[in-house]
Amino acid sequence: MARLARPRSGHFDLGTGYHGDLWLDLDALFLRPSRLRPPVRWLAERLREHAVDAVCGPLEGGAFLAYAVADLLGVAFLAGYRSPGAAIGYHLPAVHGGIGGWRVGVADDAVNAGTAVAACLEELRGRGAVPVAVAALMALGPASTMLPARLGVPFYPASTVPSRAWPAERCPLCADGILYTDPDPPPEGGTMA
Ligand SMILES: [Zn+2]
């Protein structure tokens, strides 16, 4: 599945306060939704075991998945909207009657340090919901072993992709003076307009 995301290796600012050695093109991953049906079904089965009332996903990619999984399970869908500001934060839409006591599964595309899903869990708990599990298409690097402790809920990755990531201020690639890799180079053979 990681192939669908056209992985590139190098030195990247992951945009979450972390630097890493792997870049995934998540737009390419979602280009043809029918190719994601098997892993989406897998994520749905993992969350079904937790009897969820809703599936929440952080925008962008996580929300696409959460919508598809919620549809399969016949439960509610909650989009996690990025809150403006420097720190990673998410807010949920207003739901008539509230979501207090709802059992919520969180879905995301690629989970690295888990910053986005952790922020979603915080928002869900703040709204009185009960996060019960996180499921992702891909776990990068050591996410699958480190995340359950950080998140406080089970974590189900449909696949794992080897990669390394570091807090930006402790990035060894920066320390070695390695320049950033352009994650989106012009297509080979293309002409510069
Ligand atoms: Zn760096």
Tab-separated table of C-alpha atoms and ligand atoms in Angstrom:
chain	number	residue	atom	x	y	z
A	1	MET	CA	0.000	0.000	0.000
A	2	ALA	CA	2.872	2.394	0.743
A	3	ARG	CA	3.746	2.172	-2.972
A	4	LEU	CA	0.509	4.002	-3.763
A	5	ALA	CA	1.882	6.948	-1.791
A	6	ARG	CA	5.021	7.187	-3.988
A	7	PRO	CA	7.528	7.121	-1.097
A	8	ARG	CA	10.647	9.308	-1.376
A	9	SER	CA	13.616	9.214	0.944
A	10	GLY	CA	15.670	12.227	1.992
A	11	HIS	CA	15.410	14.962	4.640
A	12	PHE	CA	11.937	16.400	5.156
A	13	ASP	CA	10.193	18.846	7.448
A	14	LEU	CA	7.073	16.831	8.264
A	15	GLY	CA	5.215	19.956	9.359
A	16	THR	CA	4.316	18.660	12.802
A	17	GLY	CA	7.448	19.771	14.619
A	18	TYR	CA	9.239	16.656	13.386
A	19	HIS	CA	11.808	15.985	10.676
A	20	GLY	CA	11.993	12.629	8.933
A	21	ASP	CA	13.728	10.611	6.240
A	22	LEU	CA	10.589	9.535	4.351
A	23	TRP	CA	8.008	11.528	2.385
A	24	LEU	CA	4.697	10.071	1.287
A	25	ASP	CA	2.472	11.643	-1.351
A	26	LEU	CA	-0.840	11.149	0.417
A	27	ASP	CA	-2.788	12.813	-2.391
A	28	ALA	CA	-1.553	10.035	-4.680
A	29	LEU	CA	-2.722	7.528	-2.070
A	30	PHE	CA	-6.293	8.836	-2.327
A	31	LEU	CA	-6.305	9.324	-6.101
A	32	ARG	CA	-8.242	6.106	-6.743
A	33	PRO	CA	-10.481	5.273	-3.791
A	34	SER	CA	-11.377	1.805	-5.093
A	35	ARG	CA	-7.760	0.708	-4.533
A	36	LEU	CA	-8.174	1.498	-0.854
A	37	ARG	CA	-11.265	-0.668	-0.385
A	38	PRO	CA	-9.427	-3.673	1.097
A	39	PRO	CA	-7.545	-1.695	3.768
A	40	VAL	CA	-10.604	0.465	4.484
A	41	ARG	CA	-12.559	-2.743	5.165
A	42	TRP	CA	-9.752	-3.921	7.430
A	43	LEU	CA	-9.836	-0.662	9.413
A	44	ALA	CA	-13.622	-0.925	9.678
A	45	GLU	CA	-13.405	-4.464	11.089
A	46	ARG	CA	-10.873	-3.383	13.721
A	47	LEU	CA	-13.109	-0.508	14.853
A	48	ARG	CA	-16.262	-2.646	14.690
A	49	GLU	CA	-14.741	-4.840	17.412
A	50	HIS	CA	-14.809	-1.751	19.649
A	51	ALA	CA	-18.535	-1.111	19.046
A	52	VAL	CA	-17.968	2.484	17.985
A	53	ASP	CA	-20.755	5.043	17.716
A	54	ALA	CA	-18.681	7.258	15.434
A	55	VAL	CA	-15.457	7.395	13.451
A	56	CYS	CA	-13.354	10.557	13.579
A	57	GLY	CA	-10.505	11.466	11.240
A	58	PRO	CA	-8.207	14.482	11.090
A	59	LEU	CA	-8.351	16.452	7.852
A	60	GLU	CA	-7.223	15.953	5.278
A	61	GLY	CA	-6.542	12.261	4.644
A	62	GLY	CA	-7.725	10.870	7.955
A	63	ALA	CA	-11.155	12.379	7.416
A	64	PHE	CA	-11.473	10.759	3.976
A	65	LEU	CA	-10.832	7.377	5.580
A	66	ALA	CA	-13.045	8.030	8.590
A	67	TYR	CA	-15.916	8.906	6.247
A	68	ALA	CA	-15.503	5.656	4.303
A	69	VAL	CA	-15.172	3.558	7.476
A	70	ALA	CA	-18.185	5.241	9.109
A	71	ASP	CA	-20.206	4.470	5.980
A	72	LEU	CA	-19.249	0.773	6.116
A	73	LEU	CA	-20.103	0.544	9.803
A	74	GLY	CA	-23.308	2.571	9.582
A	75	VAL	CA	-22.159	4.916	12.355
A	76	ALA	CA	-21.592	8.674	12.647
A	77	PHE	CA	-18.700	10.525	11.035
A	78	LEU	CA	-16.791	13.310	12.781
A	79	ALA	CA	-14.317	15.435	10.835
A	80	GLY	CA	-11.344	16.719	12.788
A	81	TYR	CA	-10.732	20.252	11.541
A	82	ARG	CA	-7.317	21.744	12.046
A	83	SER	CA	-7.495	24.661	14.464
A	84	PRO	CA	-5.657	27.770	13.311
A	85	GLY	CA	-2.472	28.491	15.211
A	86	ALA	CA	1.023	27.181	15.583
A	87	ALA	CA	0.347	24.214	17.874
A	88	ILE	CA	-1.272	21.110	16.402
A	89	GLY	CA	-4.917	21.179	17.471
A	90	TYR	CA	-8.194	19.953	16.069
A	91	HIS	CA	-11.822	20.861	16.623
A	92	LEU	CA	-14.935	18.871	15.868
A	93	PRO	CA	-18.145	20.077	14.268
A	94	ALA	CA	-21.086	20.939	16.510
A	95	VAL	CA	-23.346	17.896	16.828
A	96	HIS	CA	-26.989	18.353	17.835
A	97	GLY	CA	-27.386	16.782	21.269
A	98	GLY	CA	-23.626	16.529	21.742
A	99	ILE	CA	-21.335	13.525	21.615
A	100	GLY	CA	-21.026	12.923	25.359
A	101	GLY	CA	-20.514	9.213	26.050
A	102	TRP	CA	-20.031	8.277	22.390
A	103	ARG	CA	-17.497	5.536	21.734
A	104	VAL	CA	-15.300	6.922	18.979
A	105	GLY	CA	-12.688	5.284	16.778
A	106	VAL	CA	-10.104	7.482	15.096
A	107	ALA	CA	-8.851	6.760	11.577
A	108	ASP	CA	-5.819	8.290	9.896
A	109	ASP	CA	-3.775	7.694	6.763
A	110	ALA	CA	-0.132	7.698	7.833
A	111	VAL	CA	0.763	7.906	11.506
A	112	ASN	CA	4.267	8.913	12.428
A	113	ALA	CA	4.735	10.562	15.817
A	114	GLY	CA	0.968	10.448	16.282
A	115	THR	CA	0.644	14.195	16.833
A	116	ALA	CA	-2.572	14.564	14.831
A	117	VAL	CA	-4.351	11.547	16.280
A	118	ALA	CA	-3.283	12.491	19.808
A	119	ALA	CA	-4.750	15.965	19.268
A	120	CYS	CA	-7.996	14.414	17.997
A	121	LEU	CA	-8.224	12.152	21.045
A	122	GLU	CA	-7.745	15.178	23.293
A	123	GLU	CA	-10.532	17.061	21.529
A	124	LEU	CA	-12.850	14.023	21.709
A	125	ARG	CA	-12.234	13.606	25.435
A	126	GLY	CA	-12.755	17.346	25.907
A	127	ARG	CA	-16.187	16.961	24.325
A	128	GLY	CA	-17.102	14.091	26.659
A	129	ALA	CA	-16.658	11.301	24.100
A	130	VAL	CA	-14.729	8.097	24.798
A	131	PRO	CA	-11.974	7.349	22.266
A	132	VAL	CA	-11.636	3.569	22.073
A	133	ALA	CA	-9.122	2.842	19.303
A	134	VAL	CA	-7.006	4.306	16.514
A	135	ALA	CA	-6.688	2.615	13.120
A	136	ALA	CA	-4.399	3.763	10.314
A	137	LEU	CA	-3.480	2.755	6.786
A	138	MET	CA	0.206	3.053	7.584
A	139	ALA	CA	2.376	3.265	10.673
A	140	LEU	CA	5.724	4.894	9.958
A	141	GLY	CA	8.864	3.854	11.785
A	142	PRO	CA	8.345	2.772	15.390
A	143	ALA	CA	4.809	4.199	15.606
A	144	SER	CA	3.141	0.807	16.006
A	145	THR	CA	5.124	-0.063	19.117
A	146	MET	CA	5.292	3.412	20.696
A	147	LEU	CA	1.826	4.773	20.060
A	148	PRO	CA	-0.472	2.653	22.240
A	149	ALA	CA	1.291	3.989	25.341
A	150	ARG	CA	1.127	7.582	24.109
A	151	LEU	CA	-2.496	7.385	23.027
A	152	GLY	CA	-3.890	5.255	25.833
A	153	VAL	CA	-5.955	3.199	23.348
A	154	PRO	CA	-5.189	0.260	21.029
A	155	PHE	CA	-3.550	1.166	17.714
A	156	TYR	CA	-4.199	-0.852	14.550
A	157	PRO	CA	-1.985	-0.130	11.530
A	158	ALA	CA	-2.936	-1.904	8.291
A	159	SER	CA	0.727	-1.762	7.254
A	160	THR	CA	4.028	-0.526	8.601
A	161	VAL	CA	6.612	1.464	6.661
A	162	PRO	CA	10.210	1.724	7.838
A	163	SER	CA	11.244	5.316	8.424
A	164	ARG	CA	12.823	7.501	11.054
A	165	ALA	CA	11.640	10.820	12.474
A	166	TRP	CA	12.996	13.169	15.112
A	167	PRO	CA	11.843	16.308	16.893
A	168	ALA	CA	13.100	19.122	14.629
A	169	GLU	CA	15.533	20.446	17.225
A	170	ARG	CA	17.177	17.014	17.578
A	171	CYS	CA	17.230	16.113	13.870
A	172	PRO	CA	20.571	14.422	13.052
A	173	LEU	CA	20.191	15.328	9.374
A	174	CYS	CA	20.029	19.021	10.308
A	175	ALA	CA	23.015	18.499	12.619
A	176	ASP	CA	24.947	17.116	9.638
A	177	GLY	CA	24.001	20.164	7.568
A	178	ILE	CA	21.994	18.099	5.066
A	179	LEU	CA	19.712	20.283	2.922
A	180	TYR	CA	15.995	19.595	2.714
A	181	THR	CA	14.834	17.346	-0.107
A	182	ASP	CA	12.157	18.806	-2.378
A	183	PRO	CA	9.175	16.505	-1.810
A	184	ASP	CA	7.512	17.618	-5.025
A	185	PRO	CA	10.135	17.872	-7.801
A	186	PRO	CA	8.960	18.767	-11.317
A	187	PRO	CA	8.047	15.690	-13.368
A	188	GLU	CA	10.955	14.118	-15.234
A	189	GLY	CA	11.094	15.348	-18.789
A	190	GLY	CA	8.740	18.220	-17.942
A	191	THR	CA	9.525	21.734	-19.061
A	192	MET	CA	9.841	24.683	-16.735
A	193	ALA	CA	7.128	27.207	-17.596
B	1	ZN	ZN	16.174	18.070	9.939
